[in-house]
XYZ file of C-alpha atoms in Angstrom:
333
model
C -21.667 -31.242 1.253
C -20.404 -34.783 1.846
C -16.854 -33.624 1.158
C -17.201 -30.816 3.708
C -18.682 -33.163 6.282
C -15.761 -35.554 5.824
C -13.374 -32.686 6.492
C -15.284 -31.138 9.401
C -15.782 -34.394 11.331
C -12.080 -34.842 12.232
C -11.814 -31.116 12.974
C -14.690 -31.297 15.451
C -12.816 -33.985 17.361
C -9.921 -31.558 17.813
C -12.131 -29.006 19.592
C -11.558 -29.093 23.389
C -14.461 -30.516 25.377
C -16.554 -28.593 27.908
C -14.590 -29.917 30.880
C -11.335 -28.603 29.406
C -12.997 -25.189 29.043
C -13.969 -25.315 32.726
C -10.395 -26.276 33.633
C -9.078 -23.240 31.761
C -11.626 -20.996 33.459
C -10.634 -22.404 36.846
C -6.957 -21.701 36.187
C -7.852 -18.172 35.054
C -9.958 -17.600 38.186
C -7.136 -18.814 40.422
C -4.735 -16.519 38.571
C -6.939 -13.438 39.095
C -8.601 -14.290 42.434
C -6.451 -16.853 44.280
C -7.798 -18.008 47.624
C -5.763 -16.919 50.631
C -5.702 -17.068 54.408
C -8.740 -18.498 56.164
C -10.544 -19.083 52.870
C -7.660 -21.232 51.615
C -7.699 -23.274 54.831
C -11.440 -23.922 54.588
C -11.209 -24.815 50.883
C -8.295 -27.120 51.684
C -10.463 -29.117 54.081
C -13.352 -29.142 51.607
C -10.949 -30.367 48.911
C -9.811 -33.301 51.067
C -13.458 -34.290 51.602
C -14.193 -33.876 47.867
C -11.275 -36.152 46.942
C -12.569 -38.814 49.340
C -16.034 -38.535 47.788
C -14.525 -38.726 44.284
C -12.787 -42.039 44.981
C -15.802 -43.378 46.885
C -17.887 -42.821 43.748
C -15.175 -44.425 41.590
C -15.459 -47.523 43.763
C -19.249 -47.497 43.686
C -19.347 -47.155 39.877
C -16.863 -49.948 39.119
C -18.613 -53.144 38.088
C -16.837 -56.238 39.371
C -18.694 -58.377 36.827
C -17.306 -56.319 33.942
C -13.796 -56.579 35.370
C -13.993 -60.348 35.837
C -15.224 -60.869 32.275
C -11.913 -59.640 30.890
C -9.532 -61.245 33.383
C -8.690 -64.237 31.184
C -6.670 -62.098 28.752
C -3.755 -61.836 31.187
C -1.099 -61.245 28.493
C -2.913 -58.114 27.349
C -3.218 -56.796 30.905
C 0.494 -57.350 31.567
C 1.385 -55.396 28.419
C -0.910 -52.516 29.430
C 0.496 -52.389 32.974
C 4.076 -52.562 31.664
C 3.337 -49.766 29.222
C 1.769 -47.626 31.944
C 4.203 -48.174 34.803
C 7.468 -49.196 33.091
C 7.588 -47.735 29.586
C 6.265 -44.293 30.537
C 8.651 -43.751 33.503
C 11.585 -44.813 31.303
C 10.460 -42.334 28.634
C 10.217 -39.629 31.287
C 13.768 -40.317 32.440
C 15.006 -40.422 28.842
C 13.559 -36.950 28.236
C 15.703 -35.321 30.941
C 18.612 -34.327 28.617
C 16.114 -32.713 26.234
C 14.126 -30.980 28.961
C 17.154 -29.570 30.817
C 17.560 -25.933 29.859
C 14.170 -25.863 28.089
C 11.742 -26.194 31.013
C 11.947 -25.121 34.662
C 12.918 -28.048 36.941
C 9.445 -27.934 38.535
C 7.798 -28.688 35.193
C 10.099 -31.649 34.615
C 8.938 -32.957 38.000
C 5.408 -32.644 36.604
C 6.380 -34.645 33.501
C 7.886 -37.393 35.666
C 4.752 -37.422 37.811
C 2.616 -37.668 34.656
C 4.634 -40.719 33.597
C 3.895 -42.503 36.891
C 0.103 -42.155 36.681
C -2.372 -44.953 35.883
C -4.433 -45.093 32.725
C -7.838 -43.464 32.301
C -10.975 -45.576 32.722
C -13.964 -43.942 31.023
C -12.217 -42.548 27.938
C -10.085 -45.679 27.393
C -13.224 -47.823 27.363
C -15.143 -45.322 25.216
C -12.410 -45.084 22.567
C -11.897 -48.862 22.561
C -15.628 -49.362 21.971
C -15.702 -46.697 19.260
C -12.770 -48.358 17.447
C -14.359 -51.850 17.758
C -11.719 -53.166 20.136
C -11.931 -55.643 23.015
C -14.200 -53.696 25.370
C -14.304 -56.323 28.156
C -10.498 -56.386 28.277
C -10.413 -52.581 28.235
C -12.728 -52.406 31.260
C -10.541 -54.875 33.143
C -7.218 -53.333 32.097
C -8.129 -49.714 32.759
C -9.716 -50.558 36.106
C -6.747 -52.699 37.151
C -4.375 -49.895 36.130
C -6.169 -47.448 38.419
C -6.224 -49.890 41.338
C -2.549 -50.821 40.921
C -1.690 -47.140 40.513
C -2.841 -46.413 44.064
C 0.204 -48.390 45.237
C 2.651 -48.111 42.341
C 2.364 -44.377 41.587
C 3.575 -43.199 45.029
C 6.386 -45.775 44.914
C 7.501 -44.505 41.511
C 7.220 -40.906 42.729
C 9.455 -41.804 45.661
C 12.027 -43.411 43.374
C 12.002 -40.907 40.506
C 11.191 -37.603 42.195
C 13.377 -36.714 45.145
C 12.192 -33.135 45.729
C 8.665 -31.837 46.175
C 7.080 -34.701 48.074
C 4.982 -33.425 50.941
C 4.808 -36.716 52.804
C 6.645 -36.551 56.175
C 10.020 -38.176 55.715
C 9.473 -38.295 51.965
C 9.751 -42.094 51.840
C 7.817 -44.159 49.270
C 6.189 -46.131 52.101
C 4.852 -42.940 53.697
C 3.523 -41.894 50.300
C 1.738 -45.241 49.862
C 0.213 -44.999 53.348
C -1.066 -41.488 52.619
C -2.614 -42.647 49.340
C -4.184 -45.675 51.066
C -5.694 -43.506 53.780
C -7.052 -40.734 51.573
C -7.853 -42.555 48.319
C -7.914 -46.349 48.659
C -10.126 -46.580 51.756
C -12.916 -44.454 50.207
C -12.561 -46.471 46.978
C -12.923 -49.780 48.853
C -15.878 -48.386 50.816
C -17.594 -47.590 47.516
C -16.886 -51.091 46.215
C -18.198 -52.646 49.428
C -21.430 -50.657 49.237
C -21.964 -51.190 45.492
C -24.477 -54.075 45.968
C -26.730 -51.603 47.818
C -26.018 -48.303 46.038
C -24.754 -49.517 42.646
C -28.143 -49.357 40.935
C -28.724 -45.814 42.211
C -25.236 -44.773 41.080
C -25.798 -46.235 37.602
C -29.123 -44.385 37.274
C -27.592 -41.033 38.252
C -24.359 -41.067 36.234
C -24.908 -37.573 34.737
C -25.305 -36.073 38.215
C -22.337 -37.988 39.592
C -20.233 -36.827 36.638
C -20.794 -33.299 37.898
C -19.527 -34.362 41.328
C -16.468 -36.016 39.748
C -15.555 -33.027 37.632
C -16.431 -30.537 40.356
C -14.018 -32.280 42.735
C -11.210 -32.048 40.184
C -11.955 -28.375 39.493
C -11.850 -27.640 43.210
C -8.447 -29.309 43.552
C -7.154 -27.420 40.501
C -8.404 -24.100 41.902
C -6.791 -24.569 45.319
C -3.571 -25.901 43.762
C -3.187 -23.028 41.321
C -4.172 -20.493 43.965
C -1.295 -21.609 46.162
C 1.093 -21.627 43.207
C -0.039 -18.171 42.055
C 0.537 -16.857 45.561
C 4.055 -18.293 45.283
C 4.647 -16.462 41.979
C 3.768 -19.187 39.442
C 3.263 -16.892 36.436
C 6.471 -15.005 37.180
C 8.409 -18.276 36.981
C 6.616 -19.662 33.913
C 7.088 -18.097 30.478
C 5.049 -18.510 27.305
C 7.965 -20.321 25.652
C 7.996 -22.823 28.530
C 4.275 -23.481 28.061
C 4.699 -24.025 24.324
C 7.700 -26.291 24.905
C 5.703 -28.277 27.453
C 2.863 -28.758 24.962
C 5.304 -29.952 22.305
C 6.963 -32.384 24.720
C 3.548 -33.787 25.699
C 2.797 -34.359 22.000
C 6.134 -36.134 21.504
C 5.615 -38.274 24.616
C 2.149 -39.348 23.446
C 3.352 -40.077 19.906
C 6.177 -42.310 21.185
C 3.820 -44.110 23.587
C 1.249 -44.749 20.847
C 3.935 -45.976 18.457
C 5.559 -48.310 20.984
C 2.203 -49.709 22.139
C 1.255 -50.471 18.536
C 4.639 -52.014 17.737
C 4.747 -54.191 20.855
C 1.185 -55.465 20.425
C 1.900 -56.474 16.819
C 5.240 -58.090 17.646
C 3.539 -60.171 20.341
C 0.880 -61.348 17.875
C -2.229 -59.787 19.410
C -5.413 -59.547 17.359
C -6.577 -56.194 16.017
C -9.217 -55.964 18.768
C -6.615 -56.555 21.469
C -4.163 -54.179 19.768
C -6.766 -51.411 19.916
C -7.255 -52.057 23.637
C -3.507 -52.022 24.315
C -2.997 -48.790 22.374
C -5.787 -46.886 24.121
C -5.304 -48.262 27.640
C -1.511 -48.280 27.519
C -0.928 -44.777 26.145
C -3.274 -42.673 28.290
C -2.867 -41.030 31.676
C -5.625 -40.265 34.167
C -6.371 -36.664 35.112
C -9.103 -37.849 37.494
C -6.598 -39.905 39.512
C -3.563 -37.700 38.901
C -4.860 -34.434 40.370
C -6.003 -35.962 43.712
C -2.774 -37.987 43.956
C -0.703 -34.851 43.398
C -2.682 -33.154 46.159
C -1.643 -35.929 48.545
C 1.963 -36.366 47.400
C 3.256 -32.832 46.809
C 3.623 -29.630 48.776
C 0.861 -27.075 48.021
C 3.332 -24.550 46.605
C 4.515 -27.101 43.996
C 1.098 -28.346 42.886
C 0.490 -25.862 40.063
C 3.662 -26.811 38.204
C 3.148 -30.521 38.897
C -0.400 -30.835 37.550
C 0.083 -28.515 34.551
C 1.699 -31.278 32.395
C -1.101 -33.657 33.429
C -3.763 -31.179 32.306
C -2.055 -30.533 28.955
C -1.426 -34.217 28.255
C -5.044 -35.003 29.157
C -6.457 -32.742 26.456
C -3.895 -33.775 23.826
C -4.562 -37.491 24.370
C -8.331 -36.978 24.083
C -8.033 -35.156 20.754
C -5.498 -37.564 19.234
C -7.235 -40.729 20.453
C -10.607 -39.483 19.163
C -9.144 -39.210 15.657
C -7.444 -42.635 15.937
C -10.628 -44.289 17.184
C -12.611 -42.828 14.279
C -10.065 -44.127 11.768
C -10.072 -47.598 13.290
C -13.868 -47.625 13.255
C -13.851 -46.964 9.481
C -11.608 -49.939 8.733
C -13.208 -53.137 7.554
C -13.146 -55.978 10.111
C -10.523 -58.641 9.473
C -12.034 -61.799 8.023
């Protein structure tokens, strides 16, 4: 029995979580019953409000005390930010010769967009804690990545992705202003009100998680509905989907390997190495989907967020296994 349990434990970590199942159901619903006409217009307005609420809650949940406790490890934070916003975009550009002829150009735009996104917050901290890493630094690094990403992601999109931007004029500055208006201002409002609503938010995290995930599902439904109406599944073949999944696996493997190598070459402790690996190799679905909604034309959204959704699930499964293995290692004396 112990042998079977040792085998089944890693396998259970490879099973997609409930939210991934809901994402798949949402994509299937949009494929069969895409919203159109007046319904699409109403849902579009509801989606904008939901995105604002999502980032307001992100701001209200973020503890400034936890962030400040990890600020002293500035070398670690610089490595994480460089991994997120320098290494990943360079990897995305380096993949272009491989991707050309394998994936539709719209999917490569999605891969480039994926490479510009900030790190995750909740899962990076959870995996760092599970692997006995530097949790305080993980809180600070992941939170800083998301805050910096509000400005850096649209700039990188403007520099790396010429086509598909929905911002008038298509300039990086216009993209930043749109992100500030629709995402940063609600986030800052949540932070400002945290002294008054923070305790309530902390007590109702399960309920607020439903709001978070519901907002993302709504964006995914409206995005895929528009793309389906534009003939998404006629443009996308099964071989393209499989190739995309393989490329996401390769991208994650390279990012994990480089993050590990760099942290060891720079002499970080094991705890800090764990934090760098988990915070520097992950990409945020929660931030990526709303940002795509702001930055890209509705007809392009389905193709753009598909790589983000695939990478999200792959990184969760792989990082869960890595965290479990790190947790089993004996602490360094």
